Coordinates of C-alpha atoms and ligand atoms in Angstrom, one line a residue:
M164 CA 45.3 109.5 106.4
P165 CA 46.3 105.6 105.8
E166 CA 48.9 104.8 103.4
K167 CA 48.0 103.5 100.2
K168 CA 48.9 100.0 99.5
S169 CA 50.8 99.1 96.6
S170 CA 49.5 96.1 94.5
K171 CA 50.4 92.6 95.9
K172 CA 50.7 91.0 92.5
E173 CA 54.3 92.6 92.1
Q174 CA 55.6 91.1 95.5
A175 CA 55.7 87.5 94.2
T176 CA 59.0 86.6 95.6
W177 CA 58.2 86.9 99.4
G178 CA 54.7 87.7 99.5
G179 CA 53.3 84.1 100.4
R180 CA 52.8 84.8 104.3
F181 CA 51.5 88.3 103.9
S182 CA 47.8 89.2 103.5
A183 CA 48.4 93.0 102.7
A184 CA 51.1 94.5 100.3
P185 CA 53.6 96.9 102.0
A186 CA 52.5 100.5 102.2
E187 CA 53.7 102.7 99.4
L188 CA 55.6 104.8 101.9
M189 CA 57.4 101.6 102.9
L190 CA 58.3 100.9 99.1
R191 CA 59.8 104.2 98.8
F192 CA 61.6 103.9 102.0
G193 CA 62.8 100.4 101.7
E194 CA 63.7 100.2 97.8
S195 CA 67.3 100.0 96.8
V196 CA 66.8 99.5 93.2
S197 CA 67.5 103.2 92.6
F198 CA 71.0 102.6 93.6
D199 CA 71.8 98.9 93.2
A200 CA 70.4 98.4 89.6
R201 CA 74.3 99.3 88.7
L202 CA 74.9 95.8 90.3
A203 CA 73.0 94.0 87.2
P204 CA 76.3 92.7 85.4
F205 CA 77.5 91.3 88.6
D206 CA 73.9 89.8 89.8
V207 CA 73.5 88.2 86.4
A208 CA 77.0 86.7 86.8
G209 CA 76.4 85.4 90.1
S210 CA 73.1 84.0 88.9
K211 CA 74.3 82.5 85.9
A212 CA 77.1 80.6 88.0
H213 CA 74.6 79.6 90.6
A214 CA 72.4 78.0 87.8
E215 CA 75.1 76.1 86.3
M216 CA 76.2 74.9 89.6
L217 CA 72.4 73.7 90.3
A218 CA 72.6 71.9 86.8
H219 CA 75.9 70.5 87.7
V220 CA 74.6 68.7 90.9
G221 CA 71.4 67.8 89.2
I222 CA 69.0 70.1 91.1
I223 CA 67.8 71.5 87.8
S224 CA 68.1 69.9 84.4
K225 CA 71.0 71.2 81.7
Q226 CA 67.9 72.4 79.6
E227 CA 66.5 74.5 82.3
C228 CA 70.1 75.9 83.1
G229 CA 70.5 76.6 79.3
E230 CA 67.1 78.7 79.5
I231 CA 67.9 80.4 82.6
V232 CA 71.5 81.6 81.1
C233 CA 70.1 82.7 77.9
G234 CA 67.3 84.5 79.7
L235 CA 69.7 86.3 82.0
D236 CA 72.1 87.4 79.0
E237 CA 69.1 88.8 77.1
I238 CA 68.0 90.8 80.3
L239 CA 71.4 92.1 81.0
A240 CA 71.5 93.2 77.0
E241 CA 68.1 95.1 77.8
I242 CA 69.5 96.7 80.8
N243 CA 72.7 97.7 79.1
A244 CA 70.7 99.2 76.3
G245 CA 68.5 101.2 78.8
K246 CA 65.3 99.3 77.8
F247 CA 64.8 97.3 81.1
E248 CA 61.8 98.6 83.2
W249 CA 63.0 98.7 86.7
K250 CA 60.2 98.6 89.2
V251 CA 60.4 100.0 92.6
E252 CA 57.8 97.9 94.0
L253 CA 60.3 94.9 93.4
E254 CA 62.6 96.2 95.8
D255 CA 66.1 95.6 94.6
V256 CA 68.1 94.5 91.7
H257 CA 67.7 90.8 92.5
M258 CA 64.1 90.7 92.6
N259 CA 63.6 92.9 89.6
I260 CA 66.0 90.6 87.4
E261 CA 64.6 87.5 88.9
Q262 CA 60.9 88.5 88.0
A263 CA 61.7 89.7 84.7
L264 CA 63.5 86.3 84.1
T265 CA 60.5 84.3 85.5
K266 CA 58.1 86.0 83.1
R267 CA 59.9 84.7 80.1
V268 CA 61.5 81.5 81.3
P269 CA 59.5 79.2 83.5
A270 CA 62.6 77.3 84.8
A271 CA 63.5 80.5 86.4
A272 CA 61.2 79.9 89.3
K273 CA 64.0 77.2 90.4
L274 CA 66.8 79.9 90.1
H275 CA 66.6 81.2 93.8
T276 CA 67.0 77.3 95.0
A277 CA 69.5 77.1 97.8
R278 CA 70.2 80.7 97.7
S279 CA 69.1 83.8 99.5
R280 CA 69.3 87.7 98.7
N281 CA 71.6 87.7 101.6
D282 CA 74.3 85.6 100.0
Q283 CA 73.3 86.9 96.7
I284 CA 74.3 90.6 97.7
A285 CA 77.4 89.6 99.3
T286 CA 78.6 87.8 96.4
D287 CA 77.4 91.0 94.1
M288 CA 79.2 93.3 96.1
R289 CA 82.5 91.2 96.2
L290 CA 82.4 90.9 92.6
F291 CA 81.7 94.8 92.4
F292 CA 84.8 95.5 94.9
K293 CA 87.1 93.2 92.7
D294 CA 86.2 95.1 89.4
A295 CA 86.3 98.5 91.4
C296 CA 89.8 97.7 92.7
T297 CA 91.0 96.9 89.3
K298 CA 89.6 100.0 87.5
I299 CA 91.0 102.1 90.4
S300 CA 94.4 100.9 90.1
E301 CA 94.4 101.3 86.5
K302 CA 93.5 105.1 87.0
I303 CA 96.1 105.4 89.8
S304 CA 98.8 103.9 87.5
R305 CA 98.0 106.7 84.8
L306 CA 98.1 109.2 87.3
V307 CA 101.6 108.1 88.5
A308 CA 102.9 108.0 84.7
T309 CA 101.7 111.4 84.2
I310 CA 103.3 112.8 87.4
L311 CA 106.4 110.9 86.5
D312 CA 106.5 112.7 83.2
V313 CA 106.4 115.9 84.9
A314 CA 109.1 114.9 87.2
E315 CA 111.3 113.8 84.4
K316 CA 111.4 117.3 82.9
N317 CA 112.2 118.8 86.5
T318 CA 114.8 116.7 88.1
E319 CA 117.0 119.9 88.2
T320 CA 114.2 122.3 88.7
Y321 CA 114.9 123.3 92.4
I322 CA 112.4 125.0 94.7
P323 CA 112.6 125.4 98.6
G324 CA 111.2 122.3 100.6
Y325 CA 109.0 123.2 103.4
T326 CA 108.5 122.2 107.0
H327 CA 105.9 124.0 109.1
L328 CA 105.4 126.1 105.7
Q329 CA 108.8 127.8 106.2
R330 CA 111.5 127.3 103.9
A331 CA 113.6 124.5 105.0
Q332 CA 116.1 122.8 102.4
P333 CA 116.1 122.9 98.6
V334 CA 114.5 120.0 96.7
S335 CA 113.7 119.4 93.1
V336 CA 110.3 119.8 91.7
A337 CA 110.7 116.1 90.6
H338 CA 111.6 115.0 94.3
H339 CA 108.6 116.8 95.8
L340 CA 106.4 115.3 93.2
L341 CA 107.9 111.7 93.7
A342 CA 106.6 111.9 97.4
Y343 CA 103.2 111.8 95.9
V344 CA 104.2 108.9 93.6
E345 CA 105.3 107.0 96.7
M346 CA 101.9 107.7 98.2
F347 CA 100.0 106.6 95.0
M348 CA 101.9 103.4 94.6
R349 CA 101.2 102.4 98.2
D350 CA 97.5 103.0 97.3
R351 CA 97.7 100.8 94.3
A352 CA 99.2 98.2 96.3
R353 CA 96.3 98.8 99.0
F354 CA 93.7 98.2 96.5
S355 CA 95.3 94.9 95.3
E356 CA 95.2 93.8 98.8
V357 CA 91.5 94.8 99.1
F358 CA 91.0 92.6 95.9
V359 CA 92.5 89.6 97.3
R360 CA 90.3 89.9 100.4
A361 CA 87.2 90.5 98.3
N362 CA 88.0 87.7 96.3
V363 CA 86.3 84.9 98.4
S364 CA 83.0 83.5 97.5
P365 CA 80.1 83.6 100.1
L366 CA 77.6 82.2 97.7
G367 CA 76.2 78.9 99.3
S368 CA 75.9 80.8 102.6
G369 CA 72.1 81.0 102.1
A370 CA 70.3 83.2 104.5
I371 CA 72.4 82.3 107.4
A372 CA 73.0 78.7 107.5
G373 CA 73.8 77.2 104.1
T374 CA 71.3 74.7 102.6
T375 CA 70.2 71.2 103.2
L376 CA 70.6 70.8 99.3
P377 CA 73.6 69.1 97.9
I378 CA 75.2 72.4 96.3
D379 CA 78.7 72.7 95.1
R380 CA 80.2 75.8 96.3
N381 CA 83.7 75.3 94.8
F382 CA 81.8 75.1 91.2
S383 CA 80.1 78.3 91.5
A384 CA 83.0 80.0 93.0
K385 CA 85.2 79.1 90.2
K386 CA 82.6 80.0 87.5
M387 CA 82.6 83.5 89.0
G388 CA 86.4 83.8 89.2
F389 CA 86.8 83.7 93.1
V390 CA 90.1 81.6 92.8
D391 CA 93.5 82.0 94.1
S392 CA 96.6 82.2 92.3
R393 CA 96.8 78.5 91.9
G394 CA 93.0 78.4 90.5
N395 CA 91.6 76.7 93.5
A396 CA 87.9 78.1 94.5
S397 CA 88.3 80.5 97.6
L398 CA 85.2 80.2 99.8
T399 CA 84.0 81.9 102.9
R400 CA 84.3 79.5 105.9
N401 CA 81.3 80.4 108.1
S402 CA 77.9 81.1 106.6
M403 CA 77.2 83.5 109.3
D404 CA 80.3 85.5 108.4
G405 CA 79.6 85.0 104.8
V406 CA 76.3 86.9 104.7
S407 CA 77.0 89.6 107.5
D408 CA 80.7 90.5 106.9
R409 CA 81.3 94.0 105.5
D410 CA 84.9 94.2 105.7
S411 CA 85.5 94.5 102.2
F412 CA 83.3 97.5 102.1
I413 CA 85.2 99.1 105.0
E414 CA 88.6 98.4 103.5
F415 CA 87.5 99.5 99.9
A416 CA 86.4 102.8 101.7
A417 CA 89.4 103.1 103.6
A418 CA 91.6 102.6 100.7
C419 CA 89.6 105.3 98.8
A420 CA 89.9 107.6 102.0
I421 CA 93.8 107.2 102.2
C422 CA 94.2 107.9 98.6
G423 CA 91.7 110.7 98.8
L424 CA 94.1 112.4 101.5
H425 CA 96.9 111.8 99.4
F426 CA 95.2 113.5 96.3
S427 CA 93.9 116.2 98.7
R428 CA 97.3 116.9 100.0
M429 CA 98.8 117.0 96.5
A430 CA 96.1 119.4 95.4
E431 CA 96.7 121.5 98.3
D432 CA 100.6 121.8 97.4
L433 CA 99.5 122.7 93.8
I434 CA 97.2 125.3 95.1
L435 CA 100.1 126.9 97.0
W436 CA 102.4 126.6 94.2
N437 CA 100.0 128.2 91.7
S438 CA 99.5 131.2 94.0
A439 CA 101.2 134.6 93.3
E440 CA 103.1 133.9 96.4
F441 CA 104.9 131.0 95.3
G442 CA 104.4 131.1 91.5
F443 CA 106.0 127.6 91.0
V444 CA 103.3 126.5 88.6
A445 CA 100.5 127.9 86.2
L446 CA 97.5 125.7 86.0
P447 CA 95.8 125.0 82.8
D448 CA 92.8 126.9 81.7
A449 CA 90.9 124.0 81.3
F450 CA 91.0 123.0 85.0
T451 CA 90.4 126.6 86.5
T452 CA 87.7 128.8 86.5
G453 CA 87.1 132.7 86.7
S454 CA 85.2 135.0 89.1
S455 CA 82.0 136.3 88.4
L456 CA 83.1 139.6 90.1
M457 CA 86.9 139.9 89.8
P458 CA 87.9 139.9 86.1
Q459 CA 91.6 139.0 87.0
K460 CA 90.8 135.9 88.8
K461 CA 92.1 132.4 87.7
N462 CA 90.7 130.0 90.7
P463 CA 92.2 126.6 91.0
D464 CA 88.8 124.8 91.2
S465 CA 89.6 121.4 90.1
L466 CA 92.3 121.2 92.9
E467 CA 90.0 122.8 95.5
L468 CA 87.1 120.3 94.5
L469 CA 89.6 117.5 94.9
R470 CA 90.3 118.6 98.4
G471 CA 86.5 118.8 98.9
K472 CA 85.8 115.3 97.3
S473 CA 88.3 113.9 99.6
A474 CA 86.1 114.8 102.7
R475 CA 83.1 112.9 101.2
L476 CA 85.7 109.9 100.9
H477 CA 86.4 110.1 104.7
G478 CA 82.6 110.6 105.3
N479 CA 81.9 107.2 103.5
L480 CA 84.3 105.4 105.6
S481 CA 82.9 106.7 108.6
A482 CA 79.5 105.9 107.5
L483 CA 80.3 102.3 106.9
I484 CA 82.1 101.8 110.3
T485 CA 79.2 103.2 112.1
L486 CA 76.6 101.2 110.2
V487 CA 78.2 97.8 111.0
K488 CA 79.4 98.3 114.6
G489 CA 76.4 97.7 116.7
L490 CA 74.7 94.9 114.4
P491 CA 74.0 91.4 115.8
L492 CA 74.9 88.6 113.5
T493 CA 73.8 88.3 111.0
Y494 CA 72.0 90.2 108.1
N495 CA 70.0 93.2 109.2
R496 CA 68.3 95.4 106.8
D497 CA 70.3 98.4 107.9
L498 CA 73.2 96.6 105.7
Q499 CA 71.3 97.7 102.6
E500 CA 72.5 101.3 103.4
D501 CA 76.4 99.8 102.9
K502 CA 76.0 100.4 99.1
I503 CA 75.4 104.0 98.8
P504 CA 78.8 105.1 100.6
A505 CA 80.7 102.3 98.5
F506 CA 79.4 103.2 95.3
D507 CA 79.9 106.9 96.1
S508 CA 83.6 106.2 96.8
F509 CA 84.1 104.2 93.8
D510 CA 82.6 107.1 91.6
T511 CA 84.4 109.7 93.2
M512 CA 87.9 108.2 93.1
M513 CA 87.2 107.3 89.3
I514 CA 86.6 111.1 88.3
A515 CA 89.1 112.6 90.8
L516 CA 91.9 110.4 89.7
D517 CA 91.4 111.8 86.1
V518 CA 91.0 115.1 87.2
L519 CA 94.3 115.2 89.1
R520 CA 96.0 113.6 86.4
E521 CA 94.9 116.0 83.5
T522 CA 95.4 119.2 85.8
A523 CA 98.9 117.9 86.5
A524 CA 99.5 117.0 82.7
G525 CA 98.4 120.6 81.7
M526 CA 100.2 122.8 84.4
T527 CA 103.6 124.3 83.4
V528 CA 106.4 124.7 85.8
R529 CA 107.7 128.3 86.0
K530 CA 111.2 127.6 86.3
E531 CA 112.3 131.3 86.7
H532 CA 110.1 131.8 89.9
C533 CA 111.3 128.5 91.1
A534 CA 114.9 129.5 90.7
A535 CA 114.5 133.0 92.3
A536 CA 112.6 131.3 95.5
V537 CA 115.3 128.7 95.8
A538 CA 118.1 131.2 95.6
D539 CA 117.6 132.2 99.3
P540 CA 121.0 131.2 100.8
L541 CA 119.2 130.3 104.3
L542 CA 118.0 126.9 102.6
L543 CA 121.7 125.8 102.6
A544 CA 122.3 126.8 106.4
T545 CA 122.2 123.2 107.3
D546 CA 124.9 122.7 104.8
V547 CA 127.4 125.0 106.5
A548 CA 126.7 122.9 109.6
D549 CA 127.7 119.8 107.7
Y550 CA 130.9 121.7 106.6
L551 CA 131.8 122.3 110.1
V552 CA 131.1 118.6 110.9
R553 CA 133.5 117.4 108.1
A554 CA 136.2 119.8 109.8
G555 CA 135.5 117.8 113.1
V556 CA 133.4 120.3 114.7
P557 CA 130.4 118.5 116.9
F558 CA 127.1 118.8 115.2
R559 CA 125.4 120.5 118.3
E560 CA 128.4 123.2 118.2
A561 CA 128.2 123.5 114.4
H562 CA 124.3 124.1 114.5
H563 CA 124.8 126.9 117.3
V564 CA 127.6 128.3 115.1
V565 CA 125.5 128.5 111.9
G566 CA 122.8 130.2 114.1
R567 CA 125.2 132.7 115.0
L568 CA 126.1 133.3 111.5
V569 CA 122.3 133.8 110.6
A570 CA 121.8 136.2 113.4
L571 CA 124.9 138.2 112.1
A572 CA 123.6 138.3 108.6
E573 CA 120.0 139.4 109.8
Q574 CA 121.6 142.2 111.7
A575 CA 123.7 143.4 108.9
G576 CA 120.8 143.1 106.5
V577 CA 122.8 140.9 104.1
P578 CA 122.0 137.5 102.8
L579 CA 123.8 134.8 104.7
D580 CA 126.2 134.1 101.8
K581 CA 127.4 137.7 101.5
L582 CA 128.5 138.1 105.2
P583 CA 132.2 139.5 104.9
F584 CA 134.5 136.7 105.6
S585 CA 136.2 138.8 108.2
E586 CA 133.2 138.7 110.4
V587 CA 132.6 135.0 109.6
R588 CA 136.0 133.7 110.8
K589 CA 135.3 135.4 114.0
V590 CA 132.4 133.2 114.8
H591 CA 134.5 129.9 114.5
P592 CA 138.2 129.1 113.6
K593 CA 137.1 126.2 111.4
L594 CA 135.1 128.3 109.1
R595 CA 137.6 129.0 106.0
E596 CA 137.4 131.4 103.1
D597 CA 135.9 128.4 101.2
W598 CA 132.9 128.3 103.4
V599 CA 131.0 130.2 100.7
E600 CA 131.3 127.2 98.4
V601 CA 128.6 125.6 100.5
F602 CA 126.0 128.1 98.8
N603 CA 126.5 126.4 95.3
L604 CA 123.3 124.8 94.9
K605 CA 124.1 122.5 91.9
S606 CA 126.9 120.9 94.3
A607 CA 124.7 120.7 97.4
M608 CA 122.2 118.8 95.3
S609 CA 124.6 116.5 94.1
A610 CA 126.0 115.9 97.6
R611 CA 122.6 114.2 98.1
E612 CA 122.6 111.2 95.8
R613 CA 122.0 108.5 98.5
V614 CA 118.7 106.3 98.3
G615 CA 115.6 108.5 98.6
M616 CA 117.5 111.8 98.5
P617 CA 116.8 114.7 96.2
G618 CA 120.2 114.6 94.1
P619 CA 119.3 114.8 90.5
K620 CA 121.1 111.0 89.8
Q621 CA 119.3 109.7 92.5
V622 CA 115.8 111.5 91.5
K623 CA 116.2 110.2 87.9
S624 CA 116.9 106.4 89.3
Q625 CA 113.9 106.7 91.3
I626 CA 111.8 107.8 88.4
A627 CA 113.0 104.8 86.5
L628 CA 112.3 102.5 89.3
A629 CA 108.8 103.7 89.6
R630 CA 108.1 103.4 85.9
R631 CA 109.4 99.7 86.3
R632 CA 107.2 99.2 89.3
L633 CA 104.2 100.6 87.4
K634 CA 104.4 97.9 84.8
Q635 CA 104.3 95.1 87.6
Ligands
LIG954 N1 68.4 94.9 98.9 C1 69.0 93.9 100.0 C2 70.4 94.8 100.3 O1 71.0 95.4 99.7 C3 69.3 92.7 99.6 C4 69.2 91.7 100.7 C5 67.9 91.5 101.1 N2 67.7 90.5 102.2 C6 66.7 90.5 103.0 N3 66.9 89.6 104.0 N4 65.8 91.4 103.0 O2 70.6 94.6 101.7

């Protein structure tokens, strides 16, 4: 059966050279308005700046510009109020808005002068990424502030730190959480770098080779806020790159994927901590769910979903890289697919960061369980080696000596710090009766006060520093 043809009337913007309208199937396949309608505020901002520039250089009159700007404002208000009628047959956000505008303002027929949808979408998306980076950075800051609040209350709540998921050395809950603060602060910095590189105007690149008309790219760039720290317009410097570059998409998706990796690891730590085996925290009811079969269950769903959502972020990055890699310059319609993963990464980040923040804010640290786990004297075996080093024993020898002590304790079935001194002194002459003082957790921790270490004073100063960095 031949495909039904859609009405040619609605294809006003590029229909001139065609005698038949596209098949309905093609329209359904090719439309992007179902996902790019959300770009309306950016598209309108770009169109207003473009119209003002056209008036500035005398291509349209001030009067025409005024009508276009008012019409665009009206349309955006309708869109925001949910009253705008989006038409799939008009393909995308650009043609929907332009056609609605042309219906009410005759001068709108001049709006697309010296512009192509190719530089238009590139512009819209750069505006989108600038906004997205700002919004995500705010969410990250709020998350970090919450983690710091939890850390602040737990600078002396000690737990085992793990390597290979085996108990290694004691750290505080605060120190462990501050590791995530570092990651999220790097993420924040990464999003501001993505912002800076997105902050360049491609408008004026036209379809591929600019225009013969006397446009002023600096003017429209400034109107849209594509300016550097000195207020100078920043412009793309090659029209072919301007319409085909998708680096911002990839950098944005990469920043999201890396942040996703961080929140996924934090989610995994909290899932472990919440288990009966660890018992370091209890998660809030509001972010856990029960089992339909086992009445006793309280599952850490918010955290498991965070782990799961991070996979989406990685998939989106991979989709974008694959999308662009084999494309000849310049614009190819494949690029329409770039928006779906970019929007999905943004939406996923916005909700995920809130969920992690609220889960962390609502959890309780079970201090008695932490204390029981960290009481394991083996966690301070390295400190015994340090004790010997201070007595002049080479570290390699000290390491071996402590290994012997650990083996002895294991054979005797006693905790390391309960080995009788009569046995201990036989292992090495530099082991004195005061060796057991090494197992005082409080002093072991306050011996670790250099930059980046888990000593309570150091951790408190790192919390204070992070709070200052948050304000920058
Ligand atoms: N909807 C299109 C996209 O997102 C806009 C650009 C269309 N350009 C074109 N030459 N067909 O990529």
